[in-house]
Amino acid sequence: PQTQLIKVMLVAQVINVVLLEPILICIVLLANKKWLMGKFVNRPWYNILTWLTVAMLIFLSGVLVVNSF
C-alpha cells in the first residue's frame, strides 16, 4: 500500500502512550490500598518516587503527542 510504515509506527506509539497513563495511575492507586495489598502496600518513599515517575511520563507523553502532529 501507499502508507508510510514509520508514520504507522509513530501513531501506534502515540496511542500506546495515551492509553498507558490512565492504566498506570489506576495501578498505582490500587497498589496503595491496604485492604487489597495487605503487607505489600507501597511505602511512603516509594509513593513519592512512583508519582514523580508518573508525572514525568505524563509530561513526556504530552511532548510526544504535540511533536507527532
mmCIF file of the N, C-alpha and C atoms, coordinates in Angstrom:
data_MODEL
# 
_entry.id   MODEL 
# 
loop_
_atom_site.group_PDB 
_atom_site.id 
_atom_site.type_symbol 
_atom_site.label_atom_id 
_atom_site.label_alt_id 
_atom_site.label_comp_id 
_atom_site.label_asym_id 
_atom_site.label_entity_id 
_atom_site.label_seq_id 
_atom_site.pdbx_PDB_ins_code 
_atom_site.Cartn_x 
_atom_site.Cartn_y 
_atom_site.Cartn_z 
_atom_site.occupancy 
_atom_site.B_iso_or_equiv 
_atom_site.pdbx_formal_charge 
_atom_site.auth_seq_id 
_atom_site.auth_comp_id 
_atom_site.auth_asym_id 
_atom_site.auth_atom_id 
_atom_site.pdbx_PDB_model_num 
ATOM 1   N N  . PRO A 1 1  ? 0.815  -1.205 0.000  1.00 0.00 ? 1  PRO A N  1 
ATOM 2   C CA . PRO A 1 1  ? 0.000  0.000  0.000  1.00 0.00 ? 1  PRO A CA 1 
ATOM 3   C C  . PRO A 1 1  ? 0.856  1.265  0.000  1.00 0.00 ? 1  PRO A C  1 
ATOM 4   N N  . GLN A 1 2  ? 0.191  2.364  -0.025 1.00 0.00 ? 2  GLN A N  1 
ATOM 5   C CA . GLN A 1 2  ? 0.874  3.658  -0.092 1.00 0.00 ? 2  GLN A CA 1 
ATOM 6   C C  . GLN A 1 2  ? 1.172  4.256  1.281  1.00 0.00 ? 2  GLN A C  1 
ATOM 7   N N  . THR A 1 3  ? 0.939  3.509  2.350  1.00 0.00 ? 3  THR A N  1 
ATOM 8   C CA . THR A 1 3  ? 1.163  4.040  3.702  1.00 0.00 ? 3  THR A CA 1 
ATOM 9   C C  . THR A 1 3  ? 2.641  3.989  4.060  1.00 0.00 ? 3  THR A C  1 
ATOM 10  N N  . GLN A 1 4  ? 3.087  4.998  4.749  1.00 0.00 ? 4  GLN A N  1 
ATOM 11  C CA . GLN A 1 4  ? 4.462  5.004  5.223  1.00 0.00 ? 4  GLN A CA 1 
ATOM 12  C C  . GLN A 1 4  ? 4.506  4.291  6.573  1.00 0.00 ? 4  GLN A C  1 
ATOM 13  N N  . LEU A 1 5  ? 5.339  3.272  6.655  1.00 0.00 ? 5  LEU A N  1 
ATOM 14  C CA . LEU A 1 5  ? 5.376  2.443  7.850  1.00 0.00 ? 5  LEU A CA 1 
ATOM 15  C C  . LEU A 1 5  ? 5.861  3.204  9.085  1.00 0.00 ? 5  LEU A C  1 
ATOM 16  N N  . ILE A 1 6  ? 6.736  4.153  8.897  1.00 0.00 ? 6  ILE A N  1 
ATOM 17  C CA . ILE A 1 6  ? 7.224  4.941  10.028 1.00 0.00 ? 6  ILE A CA 1 
ATOM 18  C C  . ILE A 1 6  ? 6.072  5.735  10.651 1.00 0.00 ? 6  ILE A C  1 
ATOM 19  N N  . LYS A 1 7  ? 5.212  6.315  9.820  1.00 0.00 ? 7  LYS A N  1 
ATOM 20  C CA . LYS A 1 7  ? 4.063  7.064  10.348 1.00 0.00 ? 7  LYS A CA 1 
ATOM 21  C C  . LYS A 1 7  ? 3.096  6.140  11.082 1.00 0.00 ? 7  LYS A C  1 
ATOM 22  N N  . VAL A 1 8  ? 2.891  4.960  10.570 1.00 0.00 ? 8  VAL A N  1 
ATOM 23  C CA . VAL A 1 8  ? 2.016  3.992  11.229 1.00 0.00 ? 8  VAL A CA 1 
ATOM 24  C C  . VAL A 1 8  ? 2.592  3.613  12.594 1.00 0.00 ? 8  VAL A C  1 
ATOM 25  N N  . MET A 1 9  ? 3.896  3.376  12.651 1.00 0.00 ? 9  MET A N  1 
ATOM 26  C CA . MET A 1 9  ? 4.536  3.042  13.923 1.00 0.00 ? 9  MET A CA 1 
ATOM 27  C C  . MET A 1 9  ? 4.459  4.204  14.907 1.00 0.00 ? 9  MET A C  1 
ATOM 28  N N  . LEU A 1 10 ? 4.607  5.423  14.438 1.00 0.00 ? 10 LEU A N  1 
ATOM 29  C CA . LEU A 1 10 ? 4.538  6.590  15.303 1.00 0.00 ? 10 LEU A CA 1 
ATOM 30  C C  . LEU A 1 10 ? 3.131  6.775  15.868 1.00 0.00 ? 10 LEU A C  1 
ATOM 31  N N  . VAL A 1 11 ? 2.125  6.611  15.038 1.00 0.00 ? 11 VAL A N  1 
ATOM 32  C CA . VAL A 1 11 ? 0.738  6.720  15.508 1.00 0.00 ? 11 VAL A CA 1 
ATOM 33  C C  . VAL A 1 11 ? 0.431  5.623  16.525 1.00 0.00 ? 11 VAL A C  1 
ATOM 34  N N  . ALA A 1 12 ? 0.915  4.415  16.286 1.00 0.00 ? 12 ALA A N  1 
ATOM 35  C CA . ALA A 1 12 ? 0.712  3.322  17.239 1.00 0.00 ? 12 ALA A CA 1 
ATOM 36  C C  . ALA A 1 12 ? 1.379  3.639  18.571 1.00 0.00 ? 12 ALA A C  1 
ATOM 37  N N  . GLN A 1 13 ? 2.547  4.244  18.537 1.00 0.00 ? 13 GLN A N  1 
ATOM 38  C CA . GLN A 1 13 ? 3.237  4.613  19.777 1.00 0.00 ? 13 GLN A CA 1 
ATOM 39  C C  . GLN A 1 13 ? 2.494  5.713  20.525 1.00 0.00 ? 13 GLN A C  1 
ATOM 40  N N  . VAL A 1 14 ? 1.954  6.672  19.811 1.00 0.00 ? 14 VAL A N  1 
ATOM 41  C CA . VAL A 1 14 ? 1.181  7.741  20.444 1.00 0.00 ? 14 VAL A CA 1 
ATOM 42  C C  . VAL A 1 14 ? -0.064 7.167  21.120 1.00 0.00 ? 14 VAL A C  1 
ATOM 43  N N  . ILE A 1 15 ? -0.749 6.256  20.450 1.00 0.00 ? 15 ILE A N  1 
ATOM 44  C CA . ILE A 1 15 ? -1.921 5.612  21.046 1.00 0.00 ? 15 ILE A CA 1 
ATOM 45  C C  . ILE A 1 15 ? -1.512 4.822  22.284 1.00 0.00 ? 15 ILE A C  1 
ATOM 46  N N  . ASN A 1 16 ? -0.405 4.135  22.217 1.00 0.00 ? 16 ASN A N  1 
ATOM 47  C CA . ASN A 1 16 ? 0.106  3.369  23.351 1.00 0.00 ? 16 ASN A CA 1 
ATOM 48  C C  . ASN A 1 16 ? 0.377  4.272  24.555 1.00 0.00 ? 16 ASN A C  1 
ATOM 49  N N  . VAL A 1 17 ? 1.000  5.403  24.321 1.00 0.00 ? 17 VAL A N  1 
ATOM 50  C CA . VAL A 1 17 ? 1.327  6.331  25.404 1.00 0.00 ? 17 VAL A CA 1 
ATOM 51  C C  . VAL A 1 17 ? 0.069  6.929  26.019 1.00 0.00 ? 17 VAL A C  1 
ATOM 52  N N  . VAL A 1 18 ? -0.905 7.269  25.188 1.00 0.00 ? 18 VAL A N  1 
ATOM 53  C CA . VAL A 1 18 ? -2.147 7.860  25.693 1.00 0.00 ? 18 VAL A CA 1 
ATOM 54  C C  . VAL A 1 18 ? -2.918 6.851  26.549 1.00 0.00 ? 18 VAL A C  1 
ATOM 55  N N  . LEU A 1 19 ? -2.913 5.593  26.164 1.00 0.00 ? 19 LEU A N  1 
ATOM 56  C CA . LEU A 1 19 ? -3.611 4.567  26.930 1.00 0.00 ? 19 LEU A CA 1 
ATOM 57  C C  . LEU A 1 19 ? -2.845 4.135  28.176 1.00 0.00 ? 19 LEU A C  1 
ATOM 58  N N  . LEU A 1 20 ? -1.543 4.312  28.162 1.00 0.00 ? 20 LEU A N  1 
ATOM 59  C CA . LEU A 1 20 ? -0.721 3.892  29.294 1.00 0.00 ? 20 LEU A CA 1 
ATOM 60  C C  . LEU A 1 20 ? -0.974 4.723  30.545 1.00 0.00 ? 20 LEU A C  1 
ATOM 61  N N  . GLU A 1 21 ? -1.174 6.016  30.383 1.00 0.00 ? 21 GLU A N  1 
ATOM 62  C CA . GLU A 1 21 ? -1.286 6.914  31.532 1.00 0.00 ? 21 GLU A CA 1 
ATOM 63  C C  . GLU A 1 21 ? -2.425 6.552  32.486 1.00 0.00 ? 21 GLU A C  1 
ATOM 64  N N  . PRO A 1 22 ? -3.676 6.439  32.034 1.00 0.00 ? 22 PRO A N  1 
ATOM 65  C CA . PRO A 1 22 ? -4.737 6.110  32.997 1.00 0.00 ? 22 PRO A CA 1 
ATOM 66  C C  . PRO A 1 22 ? -4.575 4.720  33.608 1.00 0.00 ? 22 PRO A C  1 
ATOM 67  N N  . ILE A 1 23 ? -4.055 3.790  32.845 1.00 0.00 ? 23 ILE A N  1 
ATOM 68  C CA . ILE A 1 23 ? -3.843 2.440  33.381 1.00 0.00 ? 23 ILE A CA 1 
ATOM 69  C C  . ILE A 1 23 ? -2.779 2.467  34.474 1.00 0.00 ? 23 ILE A C  1 
ATOM 70  N N  . LEU A 1 24 ? -1.703 3.200  34.236 1.00 0.00 ? 24 LEU A N  1 
ATOM 71  C CA . LEU A 1 24 ? -0.636 3.305  35.229 1.00 0.00 ? 24 LEU A CA 1 
ATOM 72  C C  . LEU A 1 24 ? -1.128 3.983  36.506 1.00 0.00 ? 24 LEU A C  1 
ATOM 73  N N  . ILE A 1 25 ? -1.927 5.030  36.369 1.00 0.00 ? 25 ILE A N  1 
ATOM 74  C CA . ILE A 1 25 ? -2.474 5.716  37.539 1.00 0.00 ? 25 ILE A CA 1 
ATOM 75  C C  . ILE A 1 25 ? -3.369 4.775  38.340 1.00 0.00 ? 25 ILE A C  1 
ATOM 76  N N  . CYS A 1 26 ? -4.205 4.008  37.657 1.00 0.00 ? 26 CYS A N  1 
ATOM 77  C CA . CYS A 1 26 ? -5.066 3.038  38.356 1.00 0.00 ? 26 CYS A CA 1 
ATOM 78  C C  . CYS A 1 26 ? -4.245 1.979  39.089 1.00 0.00 ? 26 CYS A C  1 
ATOM 79  N N  . ILE A 1 27 ? -3.179 1.510  38.478 1.00 0.00 ? 27 ILE A N  1 
ATOM 80  C CA . ILE A 1 27 ? -2.333 0.503  39.122 1.00 0.00 ? 27 ILE A CA 1 
ATOM 81  C C  . ILE A 1 27 ? -1.665 1.075  40.373 1.00 0.00 ? 27 ILE A C  1 
ATOM 82  N N  . VAL A 1 28 ? -1.177 2.311  40.285 1.00 0.00 ? 28 VAL A N  1 
ATOM 83  C CA . VAL A 1 28 ? -0.537 2.923  41.455 1.00 0.00 ? 28 VAL A CA 1 
ATOM 84  C C  . VAL A 1 28 ? -1.558 3.130  42.567 1.00 0.00 ? 28 VAL A C  1 
ATOM 85  N N  . LEU A 1 29 ? -2.760 3.578  42.228 1.00 0.00 ? 29 LEU A N  1 
ATOM 86  C CA . LEU A 1 29 ? -3.796 3.760  43.244 1.00 0.00 ? 29 LEU A CA 1 
ATOM 87  C C  . LEU A 1 29 ? -4.175 2.432  43.889 1.00 0.00 ? 29 LEU A C  1 
ATOM 88  N N  . LEU A 1 30 ? -4.268 1.394  43.101 1.00 0.00 ? 30 LEU A N  1 
ATOM 89  C CA . LEU A 1 30 ? -4.583 0.071  43.663 1.00 0.00 ? 30 LEU A CA 1 
ATOM 90  C C  . LEU A 1 30 ? -3.455 -0.444 44.552 1.00 0.00 ? 30 LEU A C  1 
ATOM 91  N N  . ALA A 1 31 ? -2.221 -0.138 44.194 1.00 0.00 ? 31 ALA A N  1 
ATOM 92  C CA . ALA A 1 31 ? -1.084 -0.597 44.997 1.00 0.00 ? 31 ALA A CA 1 
ATOM 93  C C  . ALA A 1 31 ? -1.010 0.116  46.334 1.00 0.00 ? 31 ALA A C  1 
ATOM 94  N N  . ASN A 1 32 ? -1.760 1.210  46.501 1.00 0.00 ? 32 ASN A N  1 
ATOM 95  C CA . ASN A 1 32 ? -1.784 1.941  47.769 1.00 0.00 ? 32 ASN A CA 1 
ATOM 96  C C  . ASN A 1 32 ? -2.933 1.523  48.674 1.00 0.00 ? 32 ASN A C  1 
ATOM 97  N N  . LYS A 1 33 ? -3.774 0.615  48.234 1.00 0.00 ? 33 LYS A N  1 
ATOM 98  C CA . LYS A 1 33 ? -4.920 0.166  49.040 1.00 0.00 ? 33 LYS A CA 1 
ATOM 99  C C  . LYS A 1 33 ? -4.478 -0.911 50.016 1.00 0.00 ? 33 LYS A C  1 
ATOM 100 N N  . LYS A 1 34 ? -4.544 -0.588 51.289 1.00 0.00 ? 34 LYS A N  1 
ATOM 101 C CA . LYS A 1 34 ? -4.133 -1.541 52.333 1.00 0.00 ? 34 LYS A CA 1 
ATOM 102 C C  . LYS A 1 34 ? -5.045 -2.765 52.344 1.00 0.00 ? 34 LYS A C  1 
ATOM 103 N N  . TRP A 1 35 ? -6.342 -2.572 52.137 1.00 0.00 ? 35 TRP A N  1 
ATOM 104 C CA . TRP A 1 35 ? -7.287 -3.683 52.162 1.00 0.00 ? 35 TRP A CA 1 
ATOM 105 C C  . TRP A 1 35 ? -7.071 -4.648 50.995 1.00 0.00 ? 35 TRP A C  1 
ATOM 106 N N  . LEU A 1 36 ? -6.468 -4.170 49.935 1.00 0.00 ? 36 LEU A N  1 
ATOM 107 C CA . LEU A 1 36 ? -6.233 -5.004 48.757 1.00 0.00 ? 36 LEU A CA 1 
ATOM 108 C C  . LEU A 1 36 ? -4.845 -5.649 48.787 1.00 0.00 ? 36 LEU A C  1 
ATOM 109 N N  . MET A 1 37 ? -3.834 -4.860 49.142 1.00 0.00 ? 37 MET A N  1 
ATOM 110 C CA . MET A 1 37 ? -2.454 -5.327 49.057 1.00 0.00 ? 37 MET A CA 1 
ATOM 111 C C  . MET A 1 37 ? -1.926 -5.930 50.355 1.00 0.00 ? 37 MET A C  1 
ATOM 112 N N  . GLY A 1 38 ? -2.589 -5.626 51.484 1.00 0.00 ? 38 GLY A N  1 
ATOM 113 C CA . GLY A 1 38 ? -2.131 -6.168 52.757 1.00 0.00 ? 38 GLY A CA 1 
ATOM 114 C C  . GLY A 1 38 ? -0.743 -5.651 53.110 1.00 0.00 ? 38 GLY A C  1 
ATOM 115 N N  . LYS A 1 39 ? 0.172  -6.564 53.434 1.00 0.00 ? 39 LYS A N  1 
ATOM 116 C CA . LYS A 1 39 ? 1.521  -6.146 53.829 1.00 0.00 ? 39 LYS A CA 1 
ATOM 117 C C  . LYS A 1 39 ? 2.379  -5.684 52.652 1.00 0.00 ? 39 LYS A C  1 
ATOM 118 N N  . PHE A 1 40 ? 1.881  -5.828 51.447 1.00 0.00 ? 40 PHE A N  1 
ATOM 119 C CA . PHE A 1 40 ? 2.640  -5.432 50.261 1.00 0.00 ? 40 PHE A CA 1 
ATOM 120 C C  . PHE A 1 40 ? 2.286  -4.030 49.762 1.00 0.00 ? 40 PHE A C  1 
ATOM 121 N N  . VAL A 1 41 ? 1.571  -3.271 50.578 1.00 0.00 ? 41 VAL A N  1 
ATOM 122 C CA . VAL A 1 41 ? 1.185  -1.920 50.183 1.00 0.00 ? 41 VAL A CA 1 
ATOM 123 C C  . VAL A 1 41 ? 2.448  -1.059 50.025 1.00 0.00 ? 41 VAL A C  1 
ATOM 124 N N  . ASN A 1 42 ? 2.367  -0.045 49.148 1.00 0.00 ? 42 ASN A N  1 
ATOM 125 C CA . ASN A 1 42 ? 3.514  0.830  48.886 1.00 0.00 ? 42 ASN A CA 1 
ATOM 126 C C  . ASN A 1 42 ? 3.936  1.595  50.129 1.00 0.00 ? 42 ASN A C  1 
ATOM 127 N N  . ARG A 1 43 ? 5.228  1.778  50.286 1.00 0.00 ? 43 ARG A N  1 
ATOM 128 C CA . ARG A 1 43 ? 5.788  2.604  51.352 1.00 0.00 ? 43 ARG A CA 1 
ATOM 129 C C  . ARG A 1 43 ? 5.737  4.076  50.924 1.00 0.00 ? 43 ARG A C  1 
ATOM 130 N N  . PRO A 1 44 ? 5.776  5.006  51.883 1.00 0.00 ? 44 PRO A N  1 
ATOM 131 C CA . PRO A 1 44 ? 5.697  6.436  51.521 1.00 0.00 ? 44 PRO A CA 1 
ATOM 132 C C  . PRO A 1 44 ? 6.809  6.891  50.577 1.00 0.00 ? 44 PRO A C  1 
ATOM 133 N N  . TRP A 1 45 ? 8.047  6.464  50.791 1.00 0.00 ? 45 TRP A N  1 
ATOM 134 C CA . TRP A 1 45 ? 9.141  6.882  49.907 1.00 0.00 ? 45 TRP A CA 1 
ATOM 135 C C  . TRP A 1 45 ? 8.947  6.323  48.504 1.00 0.00 ? 45 TRP A C  1 
ATOM 136 N N  . TYR A 1 46 ? 8.358  5.134  48.423 1.00 0.00 ? 46 TYR A N  1 
ATOM 137 C CA . TYR A 1 46 ? 8.107  4.537  47.114 1.00 0.00 ? 46 TYR A CA 1 
ATOM 138 C C  . TYR A 1 46 ? 6.977  5.277  46.398 1.00 0.00 ? 46 TYR A C  1 
ATOM 139 N N  . ASN A 1 47 ? 5.990  5.751  47.157 1.00 0.00 ? 47 ASN A N  1 
ATOM 140 C CA . ASN A 1 47 ? 4.914  6.538  46.557 1.00 0.00 ? 47 ASN A CA 1 
ATOM 141 C C  . ASN A 1 47 ? 5.443  7.835  45.953 1.00 0.00 ? 47 ASN A C  1 
ATOM 142 N N  . ILE A 1 48 ? 6.358  8.488  46.644 1.00 0.00 ? 48 ILE A N  1 
ATOM 143 C CA . ILE A 1 48 ? 6.938  9.724  46.112 1.00 0.00 ? 48 ILE A CA 1 
ATOM 144 C C  . ILE A 1 48 ? 7.661  9.439  44.802 1.00 0.00 ? 48 ILE A C  1 
ATOM 145 N N  . LEU A 1 49 ? 8.479  8.408  44.801 1.00 0.00 ? 49 LEU A N  1 
ATOM 146 C CA . LEU A 1 49 ? 9.210  8.026  43.586 1.00 0.00 ? 49 LEU A CA 1 
ATOM 147 C C  . LEU A 1 49 ? 8.253  7.637  42.460 1.00 0.00 ? 49 LEU A C  1 
ATOM 148 N N  . THR A 1 50 ? 7.213  6.902  42.808 1.00 0.00 ? 50 THR A N  1 
ATOM 149 C CA . THR A 1 50 ? 6.247  6.452  41.796 1.00 0.00 ? 50 THR A CA 1 
ATOM 150 C C  . THR A 1 50 ? 5.493  7.617  41.179 1.00 0.00 ? 50 THR A C  1 
ATOM 151 N N  . TRP A 1 51 ? 4.997  8.536  42.018 1.00 0.00 ? 51 TRP A N  1 
ATOM 152 C CA . TRP A 1 51 ? 4.238  9.666  41.474 1.00 0.00 ? 51 TRP A CA 1 
ATOM 153 C C  . TRP A 1 51 ? 5.127  10.624 40.685 1.00 0.00 ? 51 TRP A C  1 
ATOM 154 N N  . LEU A 1 52 ? 6.380  10.776 41.080 1.00 0.00 ? 52 LEU A N  1 
ATOM 155 C CA . LEU A 1 52 ? 7.300  11.577 40.274 1.00 0.00 ? 52 LEU A CA 1 
ATOM 156 C C  . LEU A 1 52 ? 7.529  10.938 38.901 1.00 0.00 ? 52 LEU A C  1 
ATOM 157 N N  . THR A 1 53 ? 7.656  9.620  38.893 1.00 0.00 ? 53 THR A N  1 
ATOM 158 C CA . THR A 1 53 ? 7.833  8.907  37.623 1.00 0.00 ? 53 THR A CA 1 
ATOM 159 C C  . THR A 1 53 ? 6.592  9.023  36.752 1.00 0.00 ? 53 THR A C  1 
ATOM 160 N N  . VAL A 1 54 ? 5.411  8.893  37.353 1.00 0.00 ? 54 VAL A N  1 
ATOM 161 C CA . VAL A 1 54 ? 4.157  9.027  36.598 1.00 0.00 ? 54 VAL A CA 1 
ATOM 162 C C  . VAL A 1 54 ? 4.036  10.445 36.034 1.00 0.00 ? 54 VAL A C  1 
ATOM 163 N N  . ALA A 1 55 ? 4.366  11.448 36.834 1.00 0.00 ? 55 ALA A N  1 
ATOM 164 C CA . ALA A 1 55 ? 4.290  12.836 36.360 1.00 0.00 ? 55 ALA A CA 1 
ATOM 165 C C  . ALA A 1 55 ? 5.259  13.068 35.200 1.00 0.00 ? 55 ALA A C  1 
ATOM 166 N N  . MET A 1 56 ? 6.467  12.525 35.307 1.00 0.00 ? 56 MET A N  1 
ATOM 167 C CA . MET A 1 56 ? 7.434  12.663 34.227 1.00 0.00 ? 56 MET A CA 1 
ATOM 168 C C  . MET A 1 56 ? 6.932  11.964 32.964 1.00 0.00 ? 56 MET A C  1 
ATOM 169 N N  . LEU A 1 57 ? 6.339  10.797 33.125 1.00 0.00 ? 57 LEU A N  1 
ATOM 170 C CA . LEU A 1 57 ? 5.804  10.067 31.978 1.00 0.00 ? 57 LEU A CA 1 
ATOM 171 C C  . LEU A 1 57 ? 4.667  10.840 31.309 1.00 0.00 ? 57 LEU A C  1 
ATOM 172 N N  . ILE A 1 58 ? 3.796  11.443 32.108 1.00 0.00 ? 58 ILE A N  1 
ATOM 173 C CA . ILE A 1 58 ? 2.698  12.228 31.544 1.00 0.00 ? 58 ILE A CA 1 
ATOM 174 C C  . ILE A 1 58 ? 3.249  13.428 30.775 1.00 0.00 ? 58 ILE A C  1 
ATOM 175 N N  . PHE A 1 59 ? 4.255  14.098 31.348 1.00 0.00 ? 59 PHE A N  1 
ATOM 176 C CA . PHE A 1 59 ? 4.869  15.232 30.656 1.00 0.00 ? 59 PHE A CA 1 
ATOM 177 C C  . PHE A 1 59 ? 5.494  14.800 29.329 1.00 0.00 ? 59 PHE A C  1 
ATOM 178 N N  . LEU A 1 60 ? 6.271  13.721 29.377 1.00 0.00 ? 60 LEU A N  1 
ATOM 179 C CA . LEU A 1 60 ? 6.925  13.236 28.152 1.00 0.00 ? 60 LEU A CA 1 
ATOM 180 C C  . LEU A 1 60 ? 5.912  12.733 27.129 1.00 0.00 ? 60 LEU A C  1 
ATOM 181 N N  . SER A 1 61 ? 4.813  12.179 27.589 1.00 0.00 ? 61 SER A N  1 
ATOM 182 C CA . SER A 1 61 ? 3.753  11.746 26.688 1.00 0.00 ? 61 SER A CA 1 
ATOM 183 C C  . SER A 1 61 ? 3.145  12.936 25.977 1.00 0.00 ? 61 SER A C  1 
ATOM 184 N N  . GLY A 1 62 ? 2.928  14.025 26.726 1.00 0.00 ? 62 GLY A N  1 
ATOM 185 C CA . GLY A 1 62 ? 2.406  15.234 26.111 1.00 0.00 ? 62 GLY A CA 1 
ATOM 186 C C  . GLY A 1 62 ? 3.354  15.786 25.071 1.00 0.00 ? 62 GLY A C  1 
ATOM 187 N N  . VAL A 1 63 ? 4.643  15.757 25.367 1.00 0.00 ? 63 VAL A N  1 
ATOM 188 C CA . VAL A 1 63 ? 5.634  16.215 24.392 1.00 0.00 ? 63 VAL A CA 1 
ATOM 189 C C  . VAL A 1 63 ? 5.589  15.350 23.132 1.00 0.00 ? 63 VAL A C  1 
ATOM 190 N N  . LEU A 1 64 ? 5.474  14.037 23.313 1.00 0.00 ? 64 LEU A N  1 
ATOM 191 C CA . LEU A 1 64 ? 5.401  13.135 22.154 1.00 0.00 ? 64 LEU A CA 1 
ATOM 192 C C  . LEU A 1 64 ? 4.169  13.406 21.315 1.00 0.00 ? 64 LEU A C  1 
ATOM 193 N N  . VAL A 1 65 ? 3.013  13.593 21.961 1.00 0.00 ? 65 VAL A N  1 
ATOM 194 C CA . VAL A 1 65 ? 1.781  13.836 21.227 1.00 0.00 ? 65 VAL A CA 1 
ATOM 195 C C  . VAL A 1 65 ? 1.867  15.157 20.472 1.00 0.00 ? 65 VAL A C  1 
ATOM 196 N N  . VAL A 1 66 ? 2.381  16.191 21.115 1.00 0.00 ? 66 VAL A N  1 
ATOM 197 C CA . VAL A 1 66 ? 2.479  17.505 20.473 1.00 0.00 ? 66 VAL A CA 1 
ATOM 198 C C  . VAL A 1 66 ? 3.450  17.464 19.293 1.00 0.00 ? 66 VAL A C  1 
ATOM 199 N N  . ASN A 1 67 ? 4.569  16.798 19.457 1.00 0.00 ? 67 ASN A N  1 
ATOM 200 C CA . ASN A 1 67 ? 5.571  16.748 18.392 1.00 0.00 ? 67 ASN A CA 1 
ATOM 201 C C  . ASN A 1 67 ? 5.196  15.777 17.274 1.00 0.00 ? 67 ASN A C  1 
ATOM 202 N N  . SER A 1 68 ? 4.243  14.916 17.511 1.00 0.00 ? 68 SER A N  1 
ATOM 203 C CA . SER A 1 68 ? 3.886  13.912 16.496 1.00 0.00 ? 68 SER A CA 1 
ATOM 204 C C  . SER A 1 68 ? 2.993  14.478 15.406 1.00 0.00 ? 68 SER A C  1 
ATOM 205 N N  . PHE A 1 69 ? 2.229  15.506 15.748 1.00 0.00 ? 69 PHE A N  1 
ATOM 206 C CA . PHE A 1 69 ? 1.248  16.003 14.767 1.00 0.00 ? 69 PHE A CA 1 
ATOM 207 C C  . PHE A 1 69 ? 1.465  17.431 14.417 1.00 0.00 ? 69 PHE A C  1 
# 
